[in-house]
Coordinates of C-alpha atoms in Angstrom, one line a residue:
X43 CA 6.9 -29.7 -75.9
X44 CA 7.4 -26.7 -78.5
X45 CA 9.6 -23.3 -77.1
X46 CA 9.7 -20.4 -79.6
X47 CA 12.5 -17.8 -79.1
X48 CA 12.1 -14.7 -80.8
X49 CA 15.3 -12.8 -82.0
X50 CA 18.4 -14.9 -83.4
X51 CA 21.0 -12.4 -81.6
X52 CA 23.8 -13.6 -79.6
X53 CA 21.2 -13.8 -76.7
X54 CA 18.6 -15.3 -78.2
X55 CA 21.3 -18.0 -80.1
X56 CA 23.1 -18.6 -76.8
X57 CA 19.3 -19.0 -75.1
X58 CA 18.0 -21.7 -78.1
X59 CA 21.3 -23.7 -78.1
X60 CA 21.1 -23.9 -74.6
X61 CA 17.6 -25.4 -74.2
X62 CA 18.4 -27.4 -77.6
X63 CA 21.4 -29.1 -75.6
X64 CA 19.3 -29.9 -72.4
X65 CA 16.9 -31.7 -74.5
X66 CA 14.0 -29.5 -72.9
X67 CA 11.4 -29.5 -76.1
X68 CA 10.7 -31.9 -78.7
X69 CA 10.8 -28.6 -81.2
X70 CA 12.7 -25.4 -81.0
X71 CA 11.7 -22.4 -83.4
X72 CA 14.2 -19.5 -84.1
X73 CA 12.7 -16.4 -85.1
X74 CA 14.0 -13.3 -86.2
X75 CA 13.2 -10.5 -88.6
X76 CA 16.2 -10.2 -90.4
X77 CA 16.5 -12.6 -93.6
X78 CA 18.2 -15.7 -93.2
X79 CA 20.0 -14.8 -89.9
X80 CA 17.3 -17.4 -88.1
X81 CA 17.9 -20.4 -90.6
X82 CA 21.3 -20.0 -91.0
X83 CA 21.7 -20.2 -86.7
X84 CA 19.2 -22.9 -86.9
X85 CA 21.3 -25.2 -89.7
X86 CA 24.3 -24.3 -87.3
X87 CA 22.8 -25.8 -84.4
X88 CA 21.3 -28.7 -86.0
X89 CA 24.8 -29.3 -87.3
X90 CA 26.1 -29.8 -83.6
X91 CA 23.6 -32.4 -83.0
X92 CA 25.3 -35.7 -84.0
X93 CA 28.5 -33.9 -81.8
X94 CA 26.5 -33.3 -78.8
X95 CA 24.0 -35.9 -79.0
X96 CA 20.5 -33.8 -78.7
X97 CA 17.6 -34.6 -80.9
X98 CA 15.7 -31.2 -80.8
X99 CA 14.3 -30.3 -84.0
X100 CA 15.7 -26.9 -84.7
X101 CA 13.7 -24.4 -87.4
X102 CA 14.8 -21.2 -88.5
X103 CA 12.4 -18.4 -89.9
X104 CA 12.2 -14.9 -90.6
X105 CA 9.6 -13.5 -89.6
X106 CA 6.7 -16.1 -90.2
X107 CA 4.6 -16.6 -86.6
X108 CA 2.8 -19.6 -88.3
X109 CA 5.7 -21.6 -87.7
X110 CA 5.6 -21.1 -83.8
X111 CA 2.5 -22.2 -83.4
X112 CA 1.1 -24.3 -80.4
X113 CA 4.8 -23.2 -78.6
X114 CA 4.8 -24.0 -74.9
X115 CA 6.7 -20.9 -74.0
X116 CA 8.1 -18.1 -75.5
X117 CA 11.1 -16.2 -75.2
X118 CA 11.1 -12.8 -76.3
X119 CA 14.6 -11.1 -76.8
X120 CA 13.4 -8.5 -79.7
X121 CA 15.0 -5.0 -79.7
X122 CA 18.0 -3.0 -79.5
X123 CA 20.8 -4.6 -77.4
X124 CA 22.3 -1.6 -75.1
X125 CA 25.4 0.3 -76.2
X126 CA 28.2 2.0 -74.4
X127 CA 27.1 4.6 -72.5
X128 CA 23.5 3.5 -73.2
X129 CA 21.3 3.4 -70.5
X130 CA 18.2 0.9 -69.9
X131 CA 16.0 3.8 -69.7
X132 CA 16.9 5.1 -73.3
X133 CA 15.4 1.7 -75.0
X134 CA 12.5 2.0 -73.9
X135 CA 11.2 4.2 -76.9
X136 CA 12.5 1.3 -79.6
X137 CA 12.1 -1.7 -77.8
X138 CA 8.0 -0.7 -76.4
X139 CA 6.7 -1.6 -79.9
X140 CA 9.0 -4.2 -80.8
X141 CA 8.1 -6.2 -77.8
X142 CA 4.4 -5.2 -77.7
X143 CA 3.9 -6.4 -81.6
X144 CA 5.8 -10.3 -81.0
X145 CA 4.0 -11.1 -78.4
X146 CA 0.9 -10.4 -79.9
X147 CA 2.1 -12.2 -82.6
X148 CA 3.1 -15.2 -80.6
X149 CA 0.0 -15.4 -78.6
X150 CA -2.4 -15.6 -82.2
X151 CA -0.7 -18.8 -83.1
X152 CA -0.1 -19.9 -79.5
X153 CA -2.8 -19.1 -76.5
X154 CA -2.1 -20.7 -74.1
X155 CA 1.7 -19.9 -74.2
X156 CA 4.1 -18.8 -71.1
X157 CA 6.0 -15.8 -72.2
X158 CA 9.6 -15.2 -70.7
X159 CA 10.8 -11.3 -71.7
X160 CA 14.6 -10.5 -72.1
X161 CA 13.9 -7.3 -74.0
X162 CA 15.4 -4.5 -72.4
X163 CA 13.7 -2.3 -70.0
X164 CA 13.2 -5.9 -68.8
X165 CA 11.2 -4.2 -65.9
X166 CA 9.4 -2.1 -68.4
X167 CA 9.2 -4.5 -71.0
X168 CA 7.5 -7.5 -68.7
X169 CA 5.0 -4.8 -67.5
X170 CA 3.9 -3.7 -71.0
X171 CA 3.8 -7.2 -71.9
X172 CA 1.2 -8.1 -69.5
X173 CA -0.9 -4.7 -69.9
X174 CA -0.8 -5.7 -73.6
X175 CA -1.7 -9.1 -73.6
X176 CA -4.2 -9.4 -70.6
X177 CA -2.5 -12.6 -69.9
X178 CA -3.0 -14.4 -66.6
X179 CA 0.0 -12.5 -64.3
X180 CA 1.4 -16.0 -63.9
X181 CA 2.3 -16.5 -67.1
X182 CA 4.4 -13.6 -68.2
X183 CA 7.9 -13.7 -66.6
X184 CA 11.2 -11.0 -66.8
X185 CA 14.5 -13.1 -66.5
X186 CA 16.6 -10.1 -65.0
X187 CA 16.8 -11.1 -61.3
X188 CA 18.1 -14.7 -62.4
X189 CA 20.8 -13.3 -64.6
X190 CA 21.7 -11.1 -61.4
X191 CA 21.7 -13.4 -59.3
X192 CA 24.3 -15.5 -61.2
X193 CA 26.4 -12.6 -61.5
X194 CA 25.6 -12.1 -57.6
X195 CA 27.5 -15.5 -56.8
X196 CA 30.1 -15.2 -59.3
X197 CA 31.6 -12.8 -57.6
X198 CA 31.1 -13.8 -54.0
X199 CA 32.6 -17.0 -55.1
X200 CA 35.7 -15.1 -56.6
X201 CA 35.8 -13.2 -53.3
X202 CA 35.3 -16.0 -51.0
X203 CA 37.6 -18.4 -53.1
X204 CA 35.0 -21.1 -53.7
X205 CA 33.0 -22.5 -56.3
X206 CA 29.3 -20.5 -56.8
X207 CA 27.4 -23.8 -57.3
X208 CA 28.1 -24.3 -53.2
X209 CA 26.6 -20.5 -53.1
X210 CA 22.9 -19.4 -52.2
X211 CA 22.1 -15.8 -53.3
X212 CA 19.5 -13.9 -54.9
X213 CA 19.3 -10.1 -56.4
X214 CA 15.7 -8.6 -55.8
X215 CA 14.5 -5.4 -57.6
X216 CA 14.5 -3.9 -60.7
X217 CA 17.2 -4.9 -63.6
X218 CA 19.6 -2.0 -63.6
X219 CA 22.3 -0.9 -62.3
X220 CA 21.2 1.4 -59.2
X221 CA 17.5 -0.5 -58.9
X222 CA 19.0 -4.2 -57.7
X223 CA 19.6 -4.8 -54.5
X224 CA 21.8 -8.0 -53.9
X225 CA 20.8 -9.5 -50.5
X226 CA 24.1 -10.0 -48.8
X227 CA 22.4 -10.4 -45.5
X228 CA 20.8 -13.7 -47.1
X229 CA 23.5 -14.8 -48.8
X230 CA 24.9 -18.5 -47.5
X231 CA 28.1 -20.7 -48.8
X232 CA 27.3 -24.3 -48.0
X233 CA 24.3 -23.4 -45.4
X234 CA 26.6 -20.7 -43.4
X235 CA 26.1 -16.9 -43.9
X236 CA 28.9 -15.7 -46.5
X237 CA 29.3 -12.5 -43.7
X238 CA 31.6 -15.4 -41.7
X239 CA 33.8 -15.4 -44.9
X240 CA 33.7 -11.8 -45.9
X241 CA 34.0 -8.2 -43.8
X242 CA 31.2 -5.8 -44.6
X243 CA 33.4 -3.7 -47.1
X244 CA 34.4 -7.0 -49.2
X245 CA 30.2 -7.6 -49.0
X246 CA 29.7 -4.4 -50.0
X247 CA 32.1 -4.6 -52.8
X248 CA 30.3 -7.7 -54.2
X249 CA 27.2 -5.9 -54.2
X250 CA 29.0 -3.3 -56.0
X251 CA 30.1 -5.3 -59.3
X252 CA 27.2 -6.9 -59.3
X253 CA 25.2 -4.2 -59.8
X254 CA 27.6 -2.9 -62.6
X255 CA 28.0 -6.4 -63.8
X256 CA 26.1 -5.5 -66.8
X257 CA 27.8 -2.7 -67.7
X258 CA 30.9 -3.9 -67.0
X259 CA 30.6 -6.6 -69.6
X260 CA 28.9 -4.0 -71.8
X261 CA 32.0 -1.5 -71.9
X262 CA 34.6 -4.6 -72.4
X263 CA 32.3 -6.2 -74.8
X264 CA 30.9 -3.4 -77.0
X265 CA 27.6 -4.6 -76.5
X266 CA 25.6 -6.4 -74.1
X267 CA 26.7 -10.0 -72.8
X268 CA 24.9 -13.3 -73.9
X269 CA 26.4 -16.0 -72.7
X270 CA 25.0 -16.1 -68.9
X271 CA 21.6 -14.5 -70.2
X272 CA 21.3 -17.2 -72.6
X273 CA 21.7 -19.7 -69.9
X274 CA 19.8 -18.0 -67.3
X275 CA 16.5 -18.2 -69.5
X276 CA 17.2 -21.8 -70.1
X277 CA 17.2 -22.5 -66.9
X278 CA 14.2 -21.1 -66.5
X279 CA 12.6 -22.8 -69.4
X280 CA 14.2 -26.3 -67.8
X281 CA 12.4 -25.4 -64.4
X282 CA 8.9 -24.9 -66.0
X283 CA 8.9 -27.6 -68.7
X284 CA 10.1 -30.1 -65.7
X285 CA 8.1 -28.3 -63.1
X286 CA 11.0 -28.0 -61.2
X287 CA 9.6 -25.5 -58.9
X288 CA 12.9 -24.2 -58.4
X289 CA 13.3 -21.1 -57.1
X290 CA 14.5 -17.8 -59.1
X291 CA 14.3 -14.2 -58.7
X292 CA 12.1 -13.5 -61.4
X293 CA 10.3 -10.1 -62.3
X294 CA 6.6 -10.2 -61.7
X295 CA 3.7 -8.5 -61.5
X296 CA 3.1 -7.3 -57.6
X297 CA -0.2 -7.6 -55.7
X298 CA 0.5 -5.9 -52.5
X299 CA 3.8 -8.7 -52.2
X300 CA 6.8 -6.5 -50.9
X301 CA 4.8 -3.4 -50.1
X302 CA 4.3 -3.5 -53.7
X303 CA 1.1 -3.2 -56.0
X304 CA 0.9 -2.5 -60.0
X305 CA 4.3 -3.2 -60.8
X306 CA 6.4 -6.2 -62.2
X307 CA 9.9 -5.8 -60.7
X308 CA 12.5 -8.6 -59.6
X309 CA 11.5 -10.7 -56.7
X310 CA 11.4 -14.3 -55.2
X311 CA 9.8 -17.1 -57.1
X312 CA 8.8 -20.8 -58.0
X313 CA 8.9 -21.8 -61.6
X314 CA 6.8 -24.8 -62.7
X315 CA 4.7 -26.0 -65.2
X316 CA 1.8 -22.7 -65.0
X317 CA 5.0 -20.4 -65.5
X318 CA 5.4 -18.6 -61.5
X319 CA 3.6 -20.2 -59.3
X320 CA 4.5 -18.9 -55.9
X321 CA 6.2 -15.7 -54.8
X322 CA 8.5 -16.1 -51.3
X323 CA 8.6 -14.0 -48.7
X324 CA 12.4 -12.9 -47.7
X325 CA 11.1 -10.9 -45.3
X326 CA 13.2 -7.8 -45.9
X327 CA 14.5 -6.0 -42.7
X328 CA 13.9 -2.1 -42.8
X329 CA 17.2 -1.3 -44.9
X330 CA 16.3 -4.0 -47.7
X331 CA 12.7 -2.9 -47.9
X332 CA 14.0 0.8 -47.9
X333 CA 16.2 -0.2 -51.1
X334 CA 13.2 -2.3 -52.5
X335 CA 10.9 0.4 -52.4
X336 CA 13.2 2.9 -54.0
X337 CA 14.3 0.3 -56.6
X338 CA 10.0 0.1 -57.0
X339 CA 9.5 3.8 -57.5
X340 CA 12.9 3.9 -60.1
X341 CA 11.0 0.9 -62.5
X342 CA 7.8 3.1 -61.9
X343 CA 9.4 6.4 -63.1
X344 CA 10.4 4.1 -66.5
X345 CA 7.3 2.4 -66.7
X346 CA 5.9 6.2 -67.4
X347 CA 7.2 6.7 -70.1
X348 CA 4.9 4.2 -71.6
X349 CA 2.1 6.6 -71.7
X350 CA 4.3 8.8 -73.7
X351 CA 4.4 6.8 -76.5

């Protein structure tokens, strides 16, 4: 098993380290543009191995596609990272080509692999992706709603008191601030609906930061976070490479699933070994498809401005 992940940033480093520590791939290529900020990551890493005990082969490069050939999957975290007071919408001028030029680079040297998009507009990004490509829908993912989601139970486990592994929760929709929709109704802590532990205002306060969660860190941080988007694409890449089948909100290309058709937006899915294999129906109640459809037509009014450029 090979996994290539495109861009060294803190993202993409937090992402590789993560898989490299889990043991998921036999090889792990680090790719980035910039001149020796791949290889020096890559010597870093390698360096913890005798500490951690992992045996992943770790190789830096800048720039050079050859050397992610035959990769299993890809990650692609290319582009801009957001800034203060920066919105989603406003990358999606520098980050269109930057996204739409690796993954054709990828794909020359590897087929056959599963692409997973960071790159933000995530929404926007996964959709050019696959328009790009031609790809079989199945195999080009956006990890948005998993990062979500993560920050979903973070904070109903702050506001419950409990710890978020006991949590089930998922974020559907679009990756940005007003297009998620965290599914409160859904949610459970140990089997039992978190609404027996929580009023409706504390709910609706968890939905809240979570939908800022991003921006919060962003304003504290200076920049965008890494350390839970790094491990929410490995555990993506650790549900596909085991075929897992474990379930993730992932953003996907729509066929008529949630009202939806033409779009790739944040919704319900199996990961295993073809990359998503199965979306699930949450069967939304009229407010939750309300919210799902608005959050449709705000990833729609981004996805525009593709034709633009």
């Amino acid at each position: 098993m090979k996994v290539t992940v495109v861009g060294a940033g803190a993202v993409g480093a937090t992402c590789a380290d993560n898989i490299a520590r889990l043991a998921l791939c036999e090889e792990l290529v680090l790719l980035d543009i910039k001149e020796g900020i791949a290889e020096g990551k890559a010597i870093d890493m390698m360096q913890t191995s005798a500490l951690l005990g992992f045996d992943t082969k770790i190789t830096g490069s800048t720039n050079d596609y050859t050397k992610t050939a035959n990769s299993d999957i890809a990650v692609i975290t290319s582009g801009l990272p957001r800034k203060p007071g920066m919105t989603r919408e406003e990358l999606i001028g520098i980050n269109a080509g930057i996204v739409k030029g690796v993954a054709e680079n990828i794909l020359k040297h590897s087929p056959n692999a599963i692409i997973i998009i960071i790159s933000n507009p995530m929404d926007t990004m996964t959709y050019l992706a696959l328009q790009a490509t031609g790809l079989p829908k199945n195999r080009i993912i956006g990890m948005g709603g998993a990062l979500d989601s993560a920050r979903f139970k973070y904070y109903l486990s702050t506001a419950i008191g409990c710890s978020p592994n006991d949590l089930q929760g998922f974020v559907a929709g679009g990756h940005g601030d007003t297009t998620m929709i965290p599914l409160t109704r859904l949610a459970t802590y140990q089997g039992a609906p978190v609404s027996n532990y929580l009023d409706e205002a504390a709910l609706k306060k968890v939905a809240a930061d979570t939908m800022v969660g991003g921006a919060t860190l962003t304003g504290l941080l200076g920049t965008s976070a890494w350390y839970a988007p790094g491990a929410a694409c490995a555990a993506m890449v650790k549900s596909i490479v085991r075929d897992e089948k474990k379930l993730f909100t992932c953003c996907v290309k729509l066929d008529g699933e949630y009202g939806q058709k033409d779009i790739c937006i944040g919704v319900p899915v199996t990961l295993g070994k073809n990359g998503w294999e199965k979306i699930i129906d949450y069967k939304l109640n009229e407010e939750e498809q309300a919210a799902f459809n608005k959050s449709a037509d705000a990833v729609r009014s981004m996805n525009s401005v593709l034709a633009t450029l």
